[in-house]
Short mmCIF file of C-alpha atoms in Angstrom, two decimals:
data_model
loop_
_atom_site.label_atom_id
_atom_site.label_comp_id
_atom_site.label_asym_id
_atom_site.label_seq_id
_atom_site.Cartn_x
_atom_site.Cartn_y
_atom_site.Cartn_z
CA MET A 1 109.62 93.84 105.12
CA VAL A 2 107.65 96.72 105.65
CA MET A 3 103.28 95.88 106.74
CA THR A 4 100.28 98.04 107.07
CA ASP A 5 99.77 97.72 111.12
CA PHE A 6 96.99 97.84 111.91
CA THR A 7 97.32 97.72 115.81
CA GLU A 8 98.29 101.55 114.87
CA GLU A 9 95.63 103.24 113.65
CA HIS A 10 93.24 104.46 116.39
CA THR A 11 90.22 104.13 114.22
CA TRP A 12 91.06 100.44 113.89
CA LEU A 13 91.25 100.32 117.82
CA GLN A 14 88.18 101.64 117.86
CA ILE A 15 86.36 98.88 114.97
CA GLN A 16 87.56 96.60 117.67
CA ARG A 17 85.23 97.50 120.69
CA GLU A 18 83.04 97.94 118.20
CA LEU A 19 82.38 95.07 116.08
CA SER A 20 82.58 90.91 116.93
CA LEU A 21 82.41 88.61 115.03
CA ARG A 22 81.96 86.45 117.77
CA LYS A 23 78.23 88.56 118.14
CA LEU A 24 78.17 87.39 113.94
CA THR A 25 78.76 84.13 114.87
CA GLU A 26 76.32 84.21 117.87
CA GLY A 27 72.66 82.69 116.87
CA SER A 28 74.61 80.03 114.81
CA LYS A 29 74.09 76.06 114.31
CA TYR A 30 77.27 75.57 115.44
CA GLN A 31 77.84 79.08 118.60
CA GLU A 32 79.30 77.14 120.69
CA GLU A 33 81.44 75.24 118.19
CA LEU A 34 82.49 78.63 116.57
CA LYS A 35 83.25 81.19 119.88
CA TYR A 36 86.17 83.04 118.10
CA ASP A 37 87.34 86.49 117.13
CA PHE A 38 90.30 88.47 115.68
CA ASN A 39 92.70 89.74 118.24
CA ILE A 40 94.22 93.27 118.70
CA LYS A 41 96.12 91.87 115.53
CA GLY A 42 94.18 91.07 113.34
CA GLU A 43 94.54 87.82 114.57
CA LEU A 44 91.72 84.59 114.71
CA ARG A 45 92.16 82.92 118.04
CA HIS A 46 89.53 81.25 120.30
CA LEU A 47 88.29 83.47 122.94
CA ASP A 48 89.34 80.23 125.68
CA THR A 49 91.31 79.33 124.42
CA ASN A 50 93.45 81.69 122.61
CA GLU A 51 94.51 79.50 119.85
CA SER A 52 93.90 79.01 115.38
CA PHE A 53 91.52 77.73 114.15
CA VAL A 54 90.59 74.01 114.06
CA PHE A 55 89.13 72.82 110.89
CA ASN A 56 88.82 69.37 111.73
CA TYR A 57 87.21 69.94 115.05
CA TYR A 58 84.39 66.56 114.48
CA LYS A 59 86.96 63.37 113.39
CA ASN A 60 85.77 62.03 110.66
CA GLU A 61 83.30 64.37 109.40
CA HIS A 62 84.20 65.70 107.21
CA GLU A 63 80.57 67.42 105.55
CA GLN A 64 80.27 68.56 109.44
CA ASN A 65 83.35 70.66 109.38
CA HIS A 66 82.99 71.73 106.15
CA GLU A 67 79.53 72.91 107.30
CA ARG A 68 81.19 74.73 110.36
CA TYR A 69 84.00 76.20 107.88
CA GLU A 70 81.65 77.60 105.95
CA VAL A 71 79.06 79.38 109.16
CA LEU A 72 82.83 80.94 109.54
CA GLY A 73 82.55 82.11 106.24
CA HIS A 74 79.88 83.85 105.84
CA SER A 75 80.32 85.53 108.70
CA ILE A 76 84.17 86.33 108.08
CA THR A 77 82.37 88.05 105.11
CA GLN A 78 80.57 90.48 107.05
CA TYR A 79 82.64 91.48 109.00
CA VAL A 80 84.88 92.63 106.48
CA TYR A 81 82.14 94.27 104.27
CA GLU A 82 81.96 96.55 108.19
CA LEU A 83 85.59 97.30 107.55
CA LEU A 84 85.52 98.08 104.41
CA GLY A 85 83.29 100.29 105.29
CA ARG A 86 84.49 101.94 108.91
CA VAL A 87 87.82 100.75 108.85
CA CYS A 88 88.67 102.32 104.64
CA MET A 89 84.97 104.70 104.61
CA LEU A 90 84.24 103.12 101.28
CA GLN A 91 80.77 103.58 100.20
CA LYS A 92 78.28 100.43 99.58
CA VAL A 93 77.48 100.48 95.74
CA TYR A 94 74.34 98.49 94.51
CA ILE A 95 74.18 96.71 90.98
CA PRO A 96 72.29 96.65 88.48
CA THR A 97 71.32 100.48 88.31
CA ASP A 98 68.42 100.01 87.58
CA ALA A 99 66.95 96.98 89.35
CA THR A 100 63.40 96.85 90.61
CA GLU A 101 61.97 96.18 94.41
CA ASP A 102 62.14 93.12 94.34
CA GLU A 103 65.16 92.15 91.81
CA PRO A 104 68.28 90.16 93.72
CA ARG A 105 71.22 92.85 93.88
CA SER A 106 75.56 92.99 94.30
CA PHE A 107 77.39 95.58 95.09
CA PHE A 108 80.91 97.18 95.81
CA PHE A 109 82.91 99.51 97.75
CA MET A 110 84.77 102.16 96.39
CA SER A 111 85.86 105.69 97.90
CA ARG A 112 84.04 108.52 98.49
CA ASP A 113 85.51 110.13 95.21
CA ALA A 114 86.59 106.90 93.74
CA LEU A 115 83.93 108.82 90.18
CA THR A 116 84.15 112.32 90.28
CA SER A 117 88.54 113.11 91.49
CA SER A 118 90.97 113.03 88.20
CA SER A 119 93.80 111.25 90.45
CA SER A 120 94.25 108.11 90.00
CA LEU A 121 92.38 105.23 90.71
CA ILE A 122 93.05 102.04 91.96
CA ILE A 123 90.78 98.85 91.30
CA PHE A 124 90.74 95.59 93.07
CA LEU A 125 90.08 92.44 91.96
CA GLN A 126 90.06 89.13 93.71
CA ASP A 127 90.31 85.34 92.87
CA ARG A 128 88.01 83.34 92.02
CA GLY A 129 86.17 81.44 95.09
CA ALA A 130 83.86 80.88 97.86
CA PHE A 131 84.86 84.63 99.92
CA CYS A 132 83.57 88.25 98.48
CA ALA A 133 84.70 91.90 98.09
CA GLY A 134 87.91 92.65 100.38
CA GLN A 135 89.21 89.30 100.40
CA TRP A 136 92.57 87.78 99.05
CA GLY A 137 91.14 84.48 100.65
CA ARG A 138 88.56 83.37 103.22
CA ARG A 139 92.03 80.20 104.43
CA ALA A 140 94.59 82.94 104.36
CA ILE A 141 92.49 85.39 107.15
CA VAL A 142 91.28 82.33 109.23
CA SER A 143 94.69 80.93 108.95
CA GLU A 144 97.20 84.85 108.86
CA GLY A 145 94.96 87.31 109.82
CA LEU A 146 93.58 90.24 108.12
CA LYS A 147 96.15 91.79 107.97
CA HIS A 148 97.02 89.54 104.77
CA GLY A 149 94.38 87.58 103.47
CA THR A 150 92.08 91.68 103.07
CA GLN A 151 92.49 93.85 100.66
CA ILE A 152 91.82 96.47 103.31
CA PRO A 153 96.20 97.30 103.69
CA PHE A 154 96.38 97.50 99.90
CA ILE A 155 93.31 99.57 100.57
CA LYS A 156 94.39 102.11 102.77
CA MET A 157 97.86 102.09 100.89
CA ALA A 158 96.10 103.57 98.48
CA LEU A 159 94.21 106.24 99.69
CA ASN A 160 97.64 107.19 102.00
CA SER A 161 99.04 108.19 98.91
CA HIS A 162 95.94 110.01 97.18
CA TRP A 163 94.79 107.82 95.01
CA GLU A 164 90.69 107.06 94.73
CA VAL A 165 89.73 102.84 94.69
CA ILE A 166 87.56 101.13 93.86
CA VAL A 167 86.61 96.75 95.29
CA LEU A 168 84.45 95.25 92.66
CA ASN A 169 83.08 92.00 94.21
CA PRO A 170 83.45 89.32 91.91
CA ASN A 171 81.99 86.25 93.49
CA ASP A 172 79.11 87.18 94.25
CA ASN A 173 76.36 85.88 91.22
CA PHE A 174 73.79 84.47 92.65
CA THR A 175 71.16 84.50 95.08
CA ASP A 176 69.20 81.98 97.05
CA MET A 177 65.56 82.66 97.42
CA LYS A 178 64.65 80.13 99.65
CA THR A 179 68.16 81.53 102.32
CA GLU A 180 66.53 84.78 101.38
CA LYS A 181 63.60 84.72 103.57
CA GLU A 182 65.11 81.63 105.83
CA GLY A 183 68.47 83.50 106.76
CA PHE A 184 71.94 82.04 105.78
CA SER A 185 72.34 78.26 105.35
CA VAL A 186 75.24 76.12 104.38
CA ARG A 187 73.34 73.87 101.91
CA GLN A 188 72.74 75.38 98.69
CA SER A 189 68.79 74.56 96.88
CA ALA A 190 67.90 74.60 93.67
CA CYS A 191 66.80 78.13 93.20
CA LEU A 192 69.68 79.50 92.97
CA ILE A 193 68.63 82.78 90.71
CA PRO A 194 71.29 85.01 89.18
CA LYS A 195 71.85 88.05 89.90
CA ARG A 196 72.00 90.62 86.94
CA GLY A 197 74.98 92.13 85.08
CA SER A 198 76.99 90.03 88.06
CA SER A 199 76.14 86.54 87.36
CA SER A 200 79.95 85.82 86.18
CA PRO A 201 82.80 87.66 87.78
CA GLU A 202 83.37 88.51 84.02
CA GLU A 203 79.98 90.44 83.40
CA HIS A 204 80.54 91.69 87.17
CA THR A 205 83.94 92.81 86.26
CA VAL A 206 82.40 94.60 82.24
CA TYR A 207 79.41 96.03 84.35
CA VAL A 208 80.95 97.64 86.51
CA TRP A 209 83.80 99.39 83.67
CA ASP A 210 80.56 100.61 82.07
CA HIS A 211 78.64 101.90 84.59
CA PHE A 212 81.11 103.60 86.58
CA ILE A 213 84.99 103.10 86.02
CA ALA A 214 84.80 103.70 82.32
CA ARG A 215 82.55 107.12 83.10
CA SER A 216 85.03 108.25 86.26
CA ALA A 217 86.92 111.47 86.61
CA ALA A 218 90.37 109.43 86.57
CA ARG A 219 92.59 109.89 83.44
CA ASN A 220 94.94 107.12 85.45
CA VAL A 221 93.74 103.93 86.09
CA ALA A 222 95.93 100.93 87.32
CA PHE A 223 94.30 97.09 88.18
CA ILE A 224 95.18 94.93 90.97
CA ALA A 225 94.58 90.86 90.35
CA HIS A 226 94.82 88.14 92.54
CA GLY A 227 94.52 84.17 90.61
CA TYR A 228 91.28 84.41 88.86
CA GLY A 229 91.68 88.15 88.88
CA GLY A 230 93.79 88.47 86.19
CA LEU A 231 91.93 85.95 83.67
CA VAL A 232 88.71 88.61 84.05
CA PHE A 233 90.75 92.13 83.25
CA VAL A 234 92.32 90.68 80.65
CA ASP A 235 88.57 89.27 79.22
CA LEU A 236 87.60 92.84 79.79
CA LEU A 237 90.46 93.96 78.30
CA VAL A 238 89.60 91.53 74.60
CA GLN A 239 85.97 93.23 75.73
CA ARG A 240 86.89 96.58 75.78
CA LYS A 241 90.46 97.28 73.74
CA ARG A 242 89.97 100.20 72.87
CA GLU A 243 88.99 102.16 76.14
CA VAL A 244 90.79 99.83 78.47
CA MET A 245 94.06 101.16 76.32
CA ASN A 246 92.86 104.48 76.91
CA LYS A 247 92.58 104.51 80.37
CA VAL A 248 94.62 102.01 82.27
CA TYR A 249 98.20 102.78 83.23
CA SER A 250 99.17 99.63 84.92
CA VAL A 251 98.50 96.68 85.99
CA ALA A 252 100.06 94.26 88.38
CA PHE A 253 98.96 90.43 88.55
CA ILE A 254 99.30 88.35 91.15
CA ASP A 255 99.63 84.24 90.30
CA SER A 256 97.33 85.11 87.59
CA THR A 257 95.80 82.56 85.92
CA HIS A 258 94.89 84.36 82.88
CA ASN A 259 95.93 83.07 79.39
CA MET A 260 97.58 86.07 76.73
CA GLN A 261 97.83 83.68 73.59
CA HIS A 262 94.44 82.33 73.77
CA GLN A 263 92.62 85.21 74.87
CA SER A 264 93.76 88.04 73.14
CA ARG A 265 93.43 85.92 69.33
CA GLN A 266 96.66 86.46 69.04
CA ASP A 267 96.49 90.04 68.65
CA PRO A 268 99.77 91.71 68.37
CA GLU A 269 98.58 95.47 70.27
CA MET A 270 97.03 93.76 72.80
CA GLN A 271 99.99 91.76 73.39
CA GLU A 272 102.13 94.39 73.82
CA TRP A 273 99.93 96.79 75.09
CA ILE A 274 99.83 94.02 78.40
CA HIS A 275 104.22 94.23 77.64
CA LYS A 276 105.05 97.73 78.38
CA ASN A 277 102.59 98.14 80.95
CA CYS A 278 101.30 95.06 83.10
CA ARG A 279 104.28 93.49 85.77
CA GLU A 280 103.66 90.09 87.24
CA TRP A 281 103.95 88.60 90.91
CA VAL A 282 104.01 84.76 91.83
CA SER A 283 104.44 82.40 94.04
CA ASN A 284 107.92 81.19 93.90
CA SER A 285 111.12 80.49 96.32
CA LYS A 286 112.92 82.90 95.23
CA PRO A 287 113.45 86.85 97.04
CA LEU A 288 110.68 89.05 97.16
CA ASN A 289 111.00 91.22 93.62
CA LYS A 290 113.92 89.26 91.33
CA THR A 291 113.08 87.61 87.93
CA VAL A 292 111.21 84.89 87.57
CA HIS A 293 111.75 83.51 84.30
CA CYS A 294 108.35 81.34 83.06
CA LEU A 295 108.87 79.11 80.40
CA MET A 296 105.30 78.36 79.82
CA ARG A 297 103.95 81.59 79.29
CA VAL A 298 105.90 85.28 78.58
CA ASN A 299 103.70 88.11 78.22
CA CYS A 300 104.75 90.38 80.94
CA PRO A 301 107.47 90.77 83.52
CA THR A 302 107.64 88.47 86.04
CA PHE A 303 108.63 88.72 89.55
CA SER A 304 108.44 86.36 92.71
CA ALA A 305 106.67 86.82 95.68
CA GLY A 306 109.01 86.56 98.13
CA THR A 307 107.11 83.11 99.30
CA GLU A 308 105.78 79.69 97.54
CA LYS A 309 102.62 79.83 99.30
CA TYR A 310 99.98 81.21 97.54
CA GLY A 311 97.40 82.66 99.71
CA LEU A 312 100.14 85.06 101.58
CA ALA A 313 101.45 85.69 97.79
CA PRO A 314 99.13 89.65 97.93
CA SER A 315 100.32 90.37 100.62
CA CYS A 316 103.73 89.34 100.31
CA CYS A 317 103.65 91.83 97.52
CA LEU A 318 102.27 94.35 98.89
CA GLN A 319 105.41 97.19 99.05
CA PRO A 320 106.47 96.13 94.99
CA ILE A 321 103.66 96.42 93.64
CA PHE A 322 102.91 100.70 94.70
CA LYS A 323 106.92 101.34 94.54
CA TYR A 324 106.12 100.15 90.28
CA LEU A 325 101.54 101.58 90.16
CA LYS A 326 103.98 104.98 91.68
CA SER A 327 106.84 104.38 88.62
CA MET A 328 104.25 103.63 86.12
CA LEU A 329 102.32 106.30 86.76
CA LYS A 330 104.99 108.82 87.52
CA ALA A 331 106.75 107.50 84.21
CA LYS A 332 102.97 108.22 82.47
CA ILE A 333 102.92 111.40 83.95
CA THR A 334 106.27 112.95 82.49
CA THR A 335 105.66 111.76 79.21
CA ALA A 336 101.94 113.44 79.55
CA LEU A 337 103.70 116.47 79.78
CA ARG A 338 106.37 116.12 78.10
CA ASN A 339 103.94 115.59 75.05
CA SER A 340 101.10 118.74 75.76
CA PRO A 341 101.34 121.64 73.42
CA VAL A 342 102.01 123.74 76.28
CA ALA A 343 105.35 122.43 77.33
CA THR A 344 105.85 122.10 73.15
CA ARG A 345 105.81 125.70 72.92
CA SER A 346 107.49 126.36 76.01
CA SER A 347 110.20 124.60 74.92
CA THR A 348 110.50 126.58 71.73
CA ARG A 349 109.78 129.45 73.01
CA LYS A 350 113.16 128.42 74.62
CA LYS A 351 115.23 127.83 71.80
CA THR A 352 114.09 131.08 70.00
CA GLY A 353 115.16 132.60 72.76
CA ASN A 354 111.56 134.56 73.21
#
């Protein structure tokens, strides 16, 4: 299986010299217990022993191990944000757009011409969890490395295909007013303030759709949605049915938790659209891209991700997902050209000999 290799990119090597996960963990309560950084292959390794991350560092101390892991997770989040900006050259966009100076804000990332280019626009919608934009899953990053746990290989492939991208940040829902003043803390206080327009993954996605995606010049929009992100997309489809059906040409689900029968309220038009324009890859023992028959639900063609590990499913099916999106885009463009008035007049003239 072909994978995007960070080691082949000069920019990645340059970033490795400039950016350090270790610097982000320094100054924390666990700086001595978190002497880790990413190597040139994007794998998390101990700086002294070169061993992978040890979860159970303290024996029989679950709470302390969890706290140490959360500190590492916070540092990884900041590290991935830096990569989105420096490796993928994405811009951070703060929302809500009309936020006051003291109001808690969320944000997402997008390529420079995401709103103005008429080329294809790919939206990344992650699973629900304690991780933010640019990550498929924190545990996958820690255990398997950046190219398996982050969305960066997907983003780079989209950009290399001359597509624009928007990376949603659906899990950034609250601000802890206490830690905003004191710095990061793993202990949640009673001062959690919901972020307007982003108090839930569903609200965040609808807000970015209304204020950015729907207003973009892109004629062809596609989503790649993992886990709970699939449910969030279907929620968007239900809330903005006509807009989404007109602007989105395809969706690639990965281990999605959506339920079409329940969410669509048995809307036959919506169910037909999902079956025609979507495809899903699921964690399965079958080889990559082999058909999987799901007895529990039938809503769109389903294929194996080539792994039984949930956290590795996105990275394992990168290639077939992009092959699918490109084929769907080509089919849409071909149909549009065939049905355009110019094409029709041209074919008519050929038939009449004019």
